[in-house]
Coordinates of C-alpha atoms in Angstrom, one line a residue:
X352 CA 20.1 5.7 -17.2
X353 CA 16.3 5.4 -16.9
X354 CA 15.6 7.9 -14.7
X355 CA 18.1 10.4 -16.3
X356 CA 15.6 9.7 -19.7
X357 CA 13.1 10.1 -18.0
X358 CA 13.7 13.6 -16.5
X359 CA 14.7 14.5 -20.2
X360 CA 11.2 14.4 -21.5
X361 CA 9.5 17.4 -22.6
X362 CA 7.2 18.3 -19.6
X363 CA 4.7 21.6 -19.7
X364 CA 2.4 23.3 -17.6
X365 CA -1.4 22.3 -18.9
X366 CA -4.8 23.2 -17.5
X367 CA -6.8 19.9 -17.2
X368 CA -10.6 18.8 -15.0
X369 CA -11.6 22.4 -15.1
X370 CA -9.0 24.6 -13.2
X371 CA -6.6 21.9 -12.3
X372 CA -2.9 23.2 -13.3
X373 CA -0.4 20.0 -13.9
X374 CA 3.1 19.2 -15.0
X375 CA 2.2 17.2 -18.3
X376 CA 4.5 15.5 -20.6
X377 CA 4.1 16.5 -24.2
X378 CA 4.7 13.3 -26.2
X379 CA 1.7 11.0 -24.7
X380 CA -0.8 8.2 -26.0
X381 CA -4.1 9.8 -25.8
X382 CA -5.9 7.1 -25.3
X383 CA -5.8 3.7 -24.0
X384 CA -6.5 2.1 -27.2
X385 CA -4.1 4.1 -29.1
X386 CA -1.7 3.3 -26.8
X387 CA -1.8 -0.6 -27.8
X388 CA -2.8 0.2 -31.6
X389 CA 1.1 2.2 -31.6
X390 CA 2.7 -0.8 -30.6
X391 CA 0.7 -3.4 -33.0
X392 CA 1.5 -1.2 -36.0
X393 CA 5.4 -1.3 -34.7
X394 CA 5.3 -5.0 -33.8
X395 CA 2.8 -6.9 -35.4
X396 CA 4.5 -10.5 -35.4
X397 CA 5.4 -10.1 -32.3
X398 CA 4.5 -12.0 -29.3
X399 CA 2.1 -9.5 -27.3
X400 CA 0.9 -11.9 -25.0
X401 CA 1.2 -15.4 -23.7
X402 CA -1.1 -17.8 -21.5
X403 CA -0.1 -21.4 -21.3
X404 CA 0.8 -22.8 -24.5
X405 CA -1.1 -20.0 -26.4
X406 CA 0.3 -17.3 -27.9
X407 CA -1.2 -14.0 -29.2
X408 CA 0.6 -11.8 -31.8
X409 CA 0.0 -7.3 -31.2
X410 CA -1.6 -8.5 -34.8
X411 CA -4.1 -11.2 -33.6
X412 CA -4.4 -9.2 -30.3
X413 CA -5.8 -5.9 -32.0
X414 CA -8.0 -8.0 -34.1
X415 CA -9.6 -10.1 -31.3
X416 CA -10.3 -6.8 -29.3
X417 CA -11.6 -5.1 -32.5
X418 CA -13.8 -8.6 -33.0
X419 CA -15.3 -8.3 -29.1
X420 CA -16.1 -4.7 -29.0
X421 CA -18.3 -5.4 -31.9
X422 CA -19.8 -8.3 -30.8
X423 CA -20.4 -5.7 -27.2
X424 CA -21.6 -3.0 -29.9
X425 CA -24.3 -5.8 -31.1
X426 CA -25.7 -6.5 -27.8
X427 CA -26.5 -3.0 -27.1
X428 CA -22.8 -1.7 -25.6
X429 CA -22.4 2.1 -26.9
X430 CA -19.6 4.6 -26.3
X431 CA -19.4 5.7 -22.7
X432 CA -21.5 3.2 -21.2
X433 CA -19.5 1.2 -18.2
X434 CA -18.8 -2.9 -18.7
X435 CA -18.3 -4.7 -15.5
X436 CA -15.4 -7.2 -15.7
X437 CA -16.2 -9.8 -12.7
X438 CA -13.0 -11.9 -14.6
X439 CA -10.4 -13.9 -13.4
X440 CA -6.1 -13.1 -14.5
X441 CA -6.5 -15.0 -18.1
X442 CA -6.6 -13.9 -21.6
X443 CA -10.3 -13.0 -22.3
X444 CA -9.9 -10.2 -19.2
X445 CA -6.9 -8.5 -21.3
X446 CA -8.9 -8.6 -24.7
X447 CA -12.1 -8.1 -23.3
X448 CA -11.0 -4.8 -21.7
X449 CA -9.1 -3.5 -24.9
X450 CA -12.6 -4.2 -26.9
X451 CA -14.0 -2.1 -24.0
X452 CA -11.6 0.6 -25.2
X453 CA -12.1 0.1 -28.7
X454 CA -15.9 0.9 -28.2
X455 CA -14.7 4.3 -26.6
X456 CA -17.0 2.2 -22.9
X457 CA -15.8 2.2 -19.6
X458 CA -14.5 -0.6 -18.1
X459 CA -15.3 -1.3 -14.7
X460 CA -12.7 -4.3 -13.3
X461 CA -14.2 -6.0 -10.1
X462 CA -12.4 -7.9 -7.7
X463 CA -13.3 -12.0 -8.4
X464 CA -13.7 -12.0 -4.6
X465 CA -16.4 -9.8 -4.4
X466 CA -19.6 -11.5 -3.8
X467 CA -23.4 -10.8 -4.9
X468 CA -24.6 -7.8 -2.7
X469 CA -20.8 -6.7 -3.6
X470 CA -20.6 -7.0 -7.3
X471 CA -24.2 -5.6 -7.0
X472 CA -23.3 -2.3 -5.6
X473 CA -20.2 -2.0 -8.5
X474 CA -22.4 -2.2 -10.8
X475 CA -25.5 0.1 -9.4
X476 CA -23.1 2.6 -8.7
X477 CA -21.3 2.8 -12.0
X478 CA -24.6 2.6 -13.9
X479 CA -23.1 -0.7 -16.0
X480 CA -25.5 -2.0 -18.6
X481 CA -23.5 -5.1 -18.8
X482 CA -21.7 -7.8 -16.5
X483 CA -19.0 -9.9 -17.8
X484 CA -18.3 -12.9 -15.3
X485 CA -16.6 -15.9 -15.6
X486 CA -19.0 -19.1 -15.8
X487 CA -18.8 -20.0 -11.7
X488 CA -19.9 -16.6 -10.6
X489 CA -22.9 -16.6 -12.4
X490 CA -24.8 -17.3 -8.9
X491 CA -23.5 -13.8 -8.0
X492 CA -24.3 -12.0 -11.4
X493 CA -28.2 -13.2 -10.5
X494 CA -27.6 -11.2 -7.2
X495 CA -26.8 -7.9 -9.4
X496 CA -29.5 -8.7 -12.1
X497 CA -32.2 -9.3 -8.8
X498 CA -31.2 -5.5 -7.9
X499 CA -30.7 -4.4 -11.5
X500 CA -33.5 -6.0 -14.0
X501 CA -31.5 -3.9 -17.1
X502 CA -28.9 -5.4 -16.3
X503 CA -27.2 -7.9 -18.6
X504 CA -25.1 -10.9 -17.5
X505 CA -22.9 -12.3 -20.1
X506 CA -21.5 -15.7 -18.5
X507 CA -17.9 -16.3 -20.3
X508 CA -17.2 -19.5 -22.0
X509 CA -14.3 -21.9 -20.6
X510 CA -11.9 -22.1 -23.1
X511 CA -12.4 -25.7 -24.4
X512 CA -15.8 -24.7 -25.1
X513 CA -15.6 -22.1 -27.3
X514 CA -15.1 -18.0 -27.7
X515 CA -17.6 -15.2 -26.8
X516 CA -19.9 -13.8 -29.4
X517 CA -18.5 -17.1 -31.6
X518 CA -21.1 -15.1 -34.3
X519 CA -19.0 -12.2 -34.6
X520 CA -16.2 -13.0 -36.9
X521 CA -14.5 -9.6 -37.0
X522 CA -15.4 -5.9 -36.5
X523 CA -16.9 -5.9 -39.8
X524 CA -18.8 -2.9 -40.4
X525 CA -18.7 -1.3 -36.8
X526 CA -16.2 1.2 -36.8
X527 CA -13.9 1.8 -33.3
X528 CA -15.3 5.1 -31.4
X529 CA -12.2 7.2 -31.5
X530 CA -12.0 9.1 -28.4
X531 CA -11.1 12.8 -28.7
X532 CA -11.5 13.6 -25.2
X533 CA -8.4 12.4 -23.0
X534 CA -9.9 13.5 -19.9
X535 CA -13.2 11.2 -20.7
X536 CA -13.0 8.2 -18.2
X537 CA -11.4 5.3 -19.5
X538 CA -11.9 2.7 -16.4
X539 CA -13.3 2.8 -12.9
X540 CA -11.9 1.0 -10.3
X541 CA -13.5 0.6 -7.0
X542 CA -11.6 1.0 -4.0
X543 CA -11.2 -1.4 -0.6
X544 CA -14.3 0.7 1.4
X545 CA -12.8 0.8 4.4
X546 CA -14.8 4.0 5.6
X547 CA -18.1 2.4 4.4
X548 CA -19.0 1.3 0.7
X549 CA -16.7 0.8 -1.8
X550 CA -15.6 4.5 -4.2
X551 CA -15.2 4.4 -7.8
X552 CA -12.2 6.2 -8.3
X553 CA -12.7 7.4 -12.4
X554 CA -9.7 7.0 -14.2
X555 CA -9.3 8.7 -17.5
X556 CA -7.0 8.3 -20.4
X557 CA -4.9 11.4 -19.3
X558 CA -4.2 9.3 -15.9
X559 CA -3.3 5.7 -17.7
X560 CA -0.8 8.0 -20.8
X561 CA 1.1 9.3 -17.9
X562 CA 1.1 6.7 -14.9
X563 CA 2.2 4.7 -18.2
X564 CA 5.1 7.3 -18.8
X565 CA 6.1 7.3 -15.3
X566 CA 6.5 3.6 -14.8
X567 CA 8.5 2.4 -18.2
X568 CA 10.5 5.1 -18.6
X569 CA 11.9 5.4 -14.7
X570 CA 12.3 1.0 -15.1
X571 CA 13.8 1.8 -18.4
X572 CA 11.4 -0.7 -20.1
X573 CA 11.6 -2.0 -23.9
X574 CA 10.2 -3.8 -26.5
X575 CA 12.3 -6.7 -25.4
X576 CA 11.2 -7.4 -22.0
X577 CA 8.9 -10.2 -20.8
X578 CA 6.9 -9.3 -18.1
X579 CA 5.2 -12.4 -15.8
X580 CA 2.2 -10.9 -14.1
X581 CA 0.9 -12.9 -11.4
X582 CA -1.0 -10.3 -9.3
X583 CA -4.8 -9.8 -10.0
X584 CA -5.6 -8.1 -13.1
X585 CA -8.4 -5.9 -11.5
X586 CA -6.7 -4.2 -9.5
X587 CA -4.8 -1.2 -10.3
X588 CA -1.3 -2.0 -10.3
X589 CA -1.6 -5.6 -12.2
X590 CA -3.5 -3.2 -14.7
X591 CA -1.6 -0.6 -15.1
X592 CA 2.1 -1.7 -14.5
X593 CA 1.4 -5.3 -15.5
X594 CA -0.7 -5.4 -18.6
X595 CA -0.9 -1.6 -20.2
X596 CA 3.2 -1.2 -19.5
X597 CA 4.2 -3.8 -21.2
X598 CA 1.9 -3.9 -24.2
X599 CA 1.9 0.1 -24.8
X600 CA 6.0 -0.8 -25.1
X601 CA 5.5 -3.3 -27.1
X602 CA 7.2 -5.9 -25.3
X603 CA 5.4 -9.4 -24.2
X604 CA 3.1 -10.2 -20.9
X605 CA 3.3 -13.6 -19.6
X606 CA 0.0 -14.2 -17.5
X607 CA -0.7 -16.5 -15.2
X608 CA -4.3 -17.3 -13.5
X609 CA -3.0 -16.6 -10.3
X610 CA 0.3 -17.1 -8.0
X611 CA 2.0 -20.0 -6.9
X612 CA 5.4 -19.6 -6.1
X613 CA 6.6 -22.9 -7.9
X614 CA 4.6 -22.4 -10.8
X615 CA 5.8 -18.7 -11.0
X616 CA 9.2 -19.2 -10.8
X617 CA 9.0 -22.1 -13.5
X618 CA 6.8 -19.6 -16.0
X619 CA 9.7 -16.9 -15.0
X620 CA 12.3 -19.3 -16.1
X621 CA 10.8 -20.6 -19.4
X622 CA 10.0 -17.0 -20.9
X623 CA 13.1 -15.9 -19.8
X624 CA 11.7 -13.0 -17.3
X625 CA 13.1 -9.6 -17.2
X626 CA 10.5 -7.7 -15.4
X627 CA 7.8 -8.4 -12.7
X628 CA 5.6 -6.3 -10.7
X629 CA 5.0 -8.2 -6.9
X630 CA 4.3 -7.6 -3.0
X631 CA 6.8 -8.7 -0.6
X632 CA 4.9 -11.5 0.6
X633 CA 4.8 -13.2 -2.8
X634 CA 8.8 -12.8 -3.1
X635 CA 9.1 -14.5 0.4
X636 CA 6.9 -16.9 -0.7
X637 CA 9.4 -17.6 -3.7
X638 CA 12.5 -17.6 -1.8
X639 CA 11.0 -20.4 0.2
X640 CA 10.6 -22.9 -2.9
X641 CA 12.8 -25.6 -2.3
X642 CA 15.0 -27.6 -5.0
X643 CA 14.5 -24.5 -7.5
X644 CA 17.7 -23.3 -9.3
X645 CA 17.9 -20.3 -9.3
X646 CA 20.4 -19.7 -11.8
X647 CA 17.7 -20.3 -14.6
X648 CA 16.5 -16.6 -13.5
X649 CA 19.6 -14.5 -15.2
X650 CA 17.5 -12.7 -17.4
X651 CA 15.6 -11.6 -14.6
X652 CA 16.5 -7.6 -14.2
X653 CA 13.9 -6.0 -12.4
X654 CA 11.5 -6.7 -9.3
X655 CA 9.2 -3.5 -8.9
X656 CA 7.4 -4.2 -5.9
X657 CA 4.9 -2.1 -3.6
X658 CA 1.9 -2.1 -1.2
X659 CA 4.4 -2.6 1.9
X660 CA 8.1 -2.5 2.9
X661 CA 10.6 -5.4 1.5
X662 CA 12.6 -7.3 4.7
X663 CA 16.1 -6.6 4.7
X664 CA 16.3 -10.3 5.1
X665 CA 14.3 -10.7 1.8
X666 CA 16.7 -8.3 0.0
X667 CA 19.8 -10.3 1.1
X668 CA 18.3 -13.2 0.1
X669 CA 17.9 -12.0 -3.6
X670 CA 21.0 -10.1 -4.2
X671 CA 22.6 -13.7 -3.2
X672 CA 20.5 -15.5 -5.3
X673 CA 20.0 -13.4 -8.4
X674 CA 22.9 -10.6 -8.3
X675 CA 21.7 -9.5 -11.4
X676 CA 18.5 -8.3 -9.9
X677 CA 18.0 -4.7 -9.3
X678 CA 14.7 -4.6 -6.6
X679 CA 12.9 -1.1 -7.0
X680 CA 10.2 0.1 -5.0
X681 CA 6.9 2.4 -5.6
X682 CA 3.9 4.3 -4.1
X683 CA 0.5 4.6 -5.0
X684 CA -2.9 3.9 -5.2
X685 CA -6.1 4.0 -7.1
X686 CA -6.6 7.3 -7.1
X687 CA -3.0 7.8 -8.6
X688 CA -3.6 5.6 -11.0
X689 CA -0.6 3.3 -10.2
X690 CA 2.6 4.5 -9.3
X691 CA 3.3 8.4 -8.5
X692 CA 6.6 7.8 -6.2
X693 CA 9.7 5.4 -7.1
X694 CA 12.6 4.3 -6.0
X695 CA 15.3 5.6 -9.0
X696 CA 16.7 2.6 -10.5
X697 CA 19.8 1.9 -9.6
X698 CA 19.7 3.0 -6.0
X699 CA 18.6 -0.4 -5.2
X700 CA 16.3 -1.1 -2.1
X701 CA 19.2 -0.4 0.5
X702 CA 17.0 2.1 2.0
X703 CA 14.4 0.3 3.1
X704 CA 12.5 2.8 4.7
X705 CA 12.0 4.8 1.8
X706 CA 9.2 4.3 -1.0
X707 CA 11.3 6.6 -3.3
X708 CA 11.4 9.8 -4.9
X709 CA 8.2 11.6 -6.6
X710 CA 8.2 11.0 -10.5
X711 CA 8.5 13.8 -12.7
X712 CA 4.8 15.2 -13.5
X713 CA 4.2 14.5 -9.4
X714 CA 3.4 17.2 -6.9
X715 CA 4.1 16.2 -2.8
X716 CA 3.4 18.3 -0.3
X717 CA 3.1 16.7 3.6
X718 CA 0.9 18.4 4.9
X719 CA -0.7 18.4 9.1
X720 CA -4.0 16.2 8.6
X721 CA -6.1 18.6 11.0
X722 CA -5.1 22.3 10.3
X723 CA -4.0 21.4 6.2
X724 CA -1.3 23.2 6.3
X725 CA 2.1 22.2 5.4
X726 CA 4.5 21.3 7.4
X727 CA 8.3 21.5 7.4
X728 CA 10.6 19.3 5.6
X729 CA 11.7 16.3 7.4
X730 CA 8.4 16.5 9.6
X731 CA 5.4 14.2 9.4
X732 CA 2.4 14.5 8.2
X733 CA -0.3 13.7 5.6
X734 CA 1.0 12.8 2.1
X735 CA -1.0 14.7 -0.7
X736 CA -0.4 14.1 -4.1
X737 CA -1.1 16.1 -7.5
X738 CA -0.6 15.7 -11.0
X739 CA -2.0 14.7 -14.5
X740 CA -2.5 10.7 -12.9
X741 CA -4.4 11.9 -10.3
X742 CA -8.3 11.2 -10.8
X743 CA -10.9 14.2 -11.1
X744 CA -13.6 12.3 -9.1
X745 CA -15.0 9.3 -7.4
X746 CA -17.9 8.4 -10.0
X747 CA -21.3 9.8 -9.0
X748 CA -19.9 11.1 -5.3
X749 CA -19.2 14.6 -5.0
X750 CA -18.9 14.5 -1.6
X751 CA -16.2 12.1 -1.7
X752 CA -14.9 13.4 -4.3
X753 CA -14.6 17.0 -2.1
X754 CA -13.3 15.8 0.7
X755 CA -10.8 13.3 -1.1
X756 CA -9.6 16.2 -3.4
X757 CA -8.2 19.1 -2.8
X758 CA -7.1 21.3 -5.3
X759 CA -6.6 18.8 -7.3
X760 CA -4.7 16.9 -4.6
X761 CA -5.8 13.8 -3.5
X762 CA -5.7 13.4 0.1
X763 CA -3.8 10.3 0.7
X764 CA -4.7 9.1 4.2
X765 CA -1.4 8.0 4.8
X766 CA 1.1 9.9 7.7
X767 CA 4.5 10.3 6.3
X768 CA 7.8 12.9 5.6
X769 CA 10.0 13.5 3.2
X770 CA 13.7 14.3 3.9
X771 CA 16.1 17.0 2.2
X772 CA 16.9 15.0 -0.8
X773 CA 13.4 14.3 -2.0
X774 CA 13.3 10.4 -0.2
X775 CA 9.8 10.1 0.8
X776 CA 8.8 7.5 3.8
X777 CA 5.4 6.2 4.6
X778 CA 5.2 5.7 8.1
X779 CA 1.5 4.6 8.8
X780 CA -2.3 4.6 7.5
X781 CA -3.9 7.5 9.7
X782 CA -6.3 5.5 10.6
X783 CA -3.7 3.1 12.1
X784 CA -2.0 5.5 14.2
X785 CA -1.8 4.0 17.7
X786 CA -2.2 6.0 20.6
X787 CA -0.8 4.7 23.8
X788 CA -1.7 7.1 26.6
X789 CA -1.4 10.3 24.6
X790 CA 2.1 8.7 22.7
X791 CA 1.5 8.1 19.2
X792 CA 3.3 4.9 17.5
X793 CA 3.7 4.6 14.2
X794 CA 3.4 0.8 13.3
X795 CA 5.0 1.1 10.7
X796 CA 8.1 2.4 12.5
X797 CA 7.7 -0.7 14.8
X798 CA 7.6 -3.3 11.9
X799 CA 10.6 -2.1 10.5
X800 CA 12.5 -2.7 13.5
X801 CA 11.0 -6.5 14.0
X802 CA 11.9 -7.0 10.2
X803 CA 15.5 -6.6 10.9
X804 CA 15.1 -9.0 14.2
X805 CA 17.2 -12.2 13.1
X806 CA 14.2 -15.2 12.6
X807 CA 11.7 -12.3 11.5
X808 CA 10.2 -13.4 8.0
X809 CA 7.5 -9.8 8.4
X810 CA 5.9 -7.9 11.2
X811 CA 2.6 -6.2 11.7
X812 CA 1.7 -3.9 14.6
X813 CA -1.7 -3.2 15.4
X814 CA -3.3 -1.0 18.4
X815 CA -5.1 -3.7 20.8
X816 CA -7.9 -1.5 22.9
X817 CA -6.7 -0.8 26.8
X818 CA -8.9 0.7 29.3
X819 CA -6.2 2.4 31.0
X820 CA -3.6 3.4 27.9
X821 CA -6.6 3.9 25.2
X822 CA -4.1 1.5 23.3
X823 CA -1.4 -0.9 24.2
X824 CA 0.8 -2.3 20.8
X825 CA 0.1 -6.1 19.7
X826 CA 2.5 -7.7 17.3
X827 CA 1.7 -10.5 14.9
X828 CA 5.0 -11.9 13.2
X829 CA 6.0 -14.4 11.2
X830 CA 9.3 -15.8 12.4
X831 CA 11.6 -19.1 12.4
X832 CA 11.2 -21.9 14.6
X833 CA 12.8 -21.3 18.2
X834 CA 12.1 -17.5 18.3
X835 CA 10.6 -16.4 21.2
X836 CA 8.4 -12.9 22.7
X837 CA 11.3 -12.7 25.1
X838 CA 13.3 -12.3 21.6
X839 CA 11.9 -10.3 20.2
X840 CA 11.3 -7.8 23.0
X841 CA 15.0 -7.9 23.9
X842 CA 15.8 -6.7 20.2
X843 CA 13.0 -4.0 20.2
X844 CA 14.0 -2.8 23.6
X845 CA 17.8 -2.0 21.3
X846 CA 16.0 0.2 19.3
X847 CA 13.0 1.4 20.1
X848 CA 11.4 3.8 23.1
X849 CA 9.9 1.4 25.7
X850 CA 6.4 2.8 25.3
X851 CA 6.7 1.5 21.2
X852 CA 7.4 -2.1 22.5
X853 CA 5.0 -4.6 21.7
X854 CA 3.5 -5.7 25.1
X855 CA 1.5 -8.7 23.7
X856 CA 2.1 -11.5 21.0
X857 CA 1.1 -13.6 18.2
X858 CA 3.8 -15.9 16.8
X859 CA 3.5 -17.9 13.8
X860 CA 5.5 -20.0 10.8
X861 CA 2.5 -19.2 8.8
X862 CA 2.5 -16.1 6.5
X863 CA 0.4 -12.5 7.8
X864 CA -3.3 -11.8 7.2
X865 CA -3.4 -9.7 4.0
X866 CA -5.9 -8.5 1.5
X867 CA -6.1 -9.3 -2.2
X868 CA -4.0 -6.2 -2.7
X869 CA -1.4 -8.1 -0.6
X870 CA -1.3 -4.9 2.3
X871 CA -1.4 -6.2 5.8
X872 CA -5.1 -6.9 6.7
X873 CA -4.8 -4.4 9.1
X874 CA -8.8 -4.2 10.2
X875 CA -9.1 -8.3 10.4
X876 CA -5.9 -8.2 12.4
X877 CA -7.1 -5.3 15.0
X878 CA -10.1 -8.1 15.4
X879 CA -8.0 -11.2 16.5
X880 CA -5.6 -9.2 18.4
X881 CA -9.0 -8.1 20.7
X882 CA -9.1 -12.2 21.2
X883 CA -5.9 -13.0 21.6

């Protein structure tokens, strides 16, 4: 029903970054703020968001942002300028980066991991006049001020001892900077680096109104559903699909400062939970909770997950546990502000291979990473994407920006095909490509395989270097006591091309290296398997 509403909306060619010609939906928020101010005008008494035992009204919400952005406007913040958010998942990151909006800024979430010379370069590169850090990262925000002496550090207050800019009691006289420009940047959000320093991909309103769109209308959200976000808040996803979703529909987010299993599926169970956005490794992690009944989970409806493939044995484990619960996966990234391919709810996640279909305003084409041109359906290649939540630039990098975007595609990085019906699969990173003596593996092909290997919790599959080969495969898994290489091999040997086995091992109860966006630490992971 979801997806058939949303392929019903009112879509239309529009011209948008200069010469960039998109599929647009008509009806659309045109802002970020507007999109929460709709929702507080419709629901004002209603619960917008809660933390602990707090609970903040769309009412009181609006009205705390409005009370921050002009106590940001006093200490020098204008329209446009960019506010670094070093902040941990708890209330004052949510208000902090509507008042952000309401002062028509740009807010610049950085990872809490990210250390001085880190947070330094965020804030260099974005030009930020202002830092907002929680109190115990203040020895990093003297890191960024020693490189940036405009730079102001606003340390945030623990809650028990009081509220930022206590001396602001409400927006008073400082009228909210209305936007009229949809394709002015909204946020930027750095991404992982891994070909050198970090990008800011620039994100404007025109990206949020429709990554919005795509995302609640294909889960068929509503004002009525309660959505417990445990991933971080800075990074794209627990942004867009975990904070702006549900409070541009009016509905209620549940945050928590950061994920334990227990202590999720005991916050999950008390608000009554209908919607969550989570990696497969934090499910796994759930399903291992012991003593938890999981019959207190009924109103739990949907599982959007993304970032890697589910297990089959992690599916099973949740249809018998919660039948109620339909699992839906997506694809996306940064750049795509959130999610650009889905799984159509109520297909389920049978096809585990598949990250789902484009979404509506999406344009896919797979296309041969050296010669860029497209290939044939069902053959491989690289997976470009275009449309209205696509970014325009990396901030202040137009070389980046050129050879990241292509006519208004963005150039994924990631080698992939899409069959006859539209299913798209993501078979590896480009960069992770093995090549075992002229053979390219796909690890991702490999991993599926192990995940269906009875006593596999997950797989990764890395290239480990081989004077002879170039590459031989190394396999770290997570699997059940008494599973063995010999195994493991045996079941691979069922399925796969001999020259795809793994031909060296590293076997563990404990959980796979990831990063904070919960991917497989691919990079860290190439580096232990050159020890092992």
């Amino acid at each position: 029903m979801s997806t058939a509403r949303l392929n019903a909306l009112t879509r239309r060619r529009e011209r948008h970054f200069g010469d960039r010609v998109v599929w647009c939906f008509k009806d659309r928020a045109p802002t970020v703020w507007a999109g929460l101010e709709r929702a507080a005008r419709l629901r004002p008494n209603h619960p917008a968001m809660v933390f602990e035992e707090r609970v903040w009204t769309y009412d009181e919400l609006v009205h705390e942002a409005a009370r921050l952005g002009a106590g940001l406007a006093a200490s020098g913040v204008r329209a446009g300028d960019r506010v670094v958010m070093q902040v941990r998942n708890r209330p004052e990151f949510v208000t902090l980066f509507y008042a952000i909006q309401w002062l028509g800024a740009v807010a610049v979430p950085a990872d809490v991991r990210l250390q001085g010379p880190e947070i330094a370069h965020v804030v260099n590169d974005s030009g930020a006049r202002v830092l907002l850090h929680d109190l115990d990262m203040s020895e990093r925000a003297l890191v960024a001020c020693a490189a940036n002496p405009e730079l102001r550090a606003v340390a945030l207050p623990e809650p028990a001892e009081g509220r930022l800019f206590p001396d602001t009691r409400d927006a008073g006289g400082v009228p909210a900077h209305i936007v009229d420009d949809e394709e002015a940047v909204a946020i930027i959000m750095y991404t992982s680096g891994t070909t050198g320093k970090p990008k800011g991909a620039a994100i404007a309103h025109l990206n949020v109104a429709h990554s919005f769109i795509h995302h609640a209308e294909n889960l068929g959200l509503g004002a009525d559903d309660r959505c417990v976000v445990a991933v971080p808040l800075s990074h794209v996803t627990g942004l867009i699909c975990g904070v702006i979703a549900p409070l541009w529909r009016a509905g209620t987010l549940i945050l928590l400062p950061q994920f334990k299993a227990r202590d999720f599926l005991a916050a999950a169970a008390a608000a009554r939970m209908t919607y969550t956005i989570m990696v497969p490794a934090m499910y796994n992690l759930c399903l291992r909770v012991e003593g938890f009944d999981w019959s207190t989970l009924s109103s739990w409806r949907l599982g959007h997950f993304g970032g890697a493939p589910m297990p089959p044995t992690t599916i099973e484990a949740l249809a018998e546990r919660l039948p109620g619960l339909t699992l839906v996966n997506g694809y996306g990234a940064t750049e795509t502000c959130s999610p650009a391919i889905m799984l159509p709810v109520g297909e389920g996640a049978t096809d585990v291979d598949s990250v789902g279909r484009p979404l509506p305003c999406v344009e896919l084409v797979v296309m041969d990473p050296e010669t860029c041109t497209e290939v044939p359906t069902g053959e491989s290649g690289e997976l470009w994407l275009r449309g209205p939540m696509v970014i325009a630039s990396y901030w202040n990098d137009p070389e980046a920006t050129a050879k990241g975007i292509v006519d208004g595609f963005w150039r994924s990085g990631d080698i992939g095909c899409v069959d006859g019906a539209g299913n798209v699969r993501v078979l590896d990173r480009l960069k992770d490509l093995i090549n075992r003596g002229g053979y390219k593996i796909y690890s991702a092909e490999v991993e599926a395989v192990l995940a269906r290997c009875p006593g596999v919790v997950e797989a990764a599959i890395v290239g480990r270097a081989d004077p002879v080969l170039g590459e031989r495969v190394h396999a770290f898994v997570c699997v059940a006591e008494g599973v063995t290489p010999a195994d493991l091999g045996t079941f691979c040997a069922q399925h796969l091309g001999d020259y795809k086995i793994p031909e060296s091992w590293s076997l563990s109860a404990a959980p796979i290296l990831r990063n904070a966006n919960g991917k497989l630490a691919k990079k860290e992971l190439r580096a232990l398997a050159a020890q092992a």
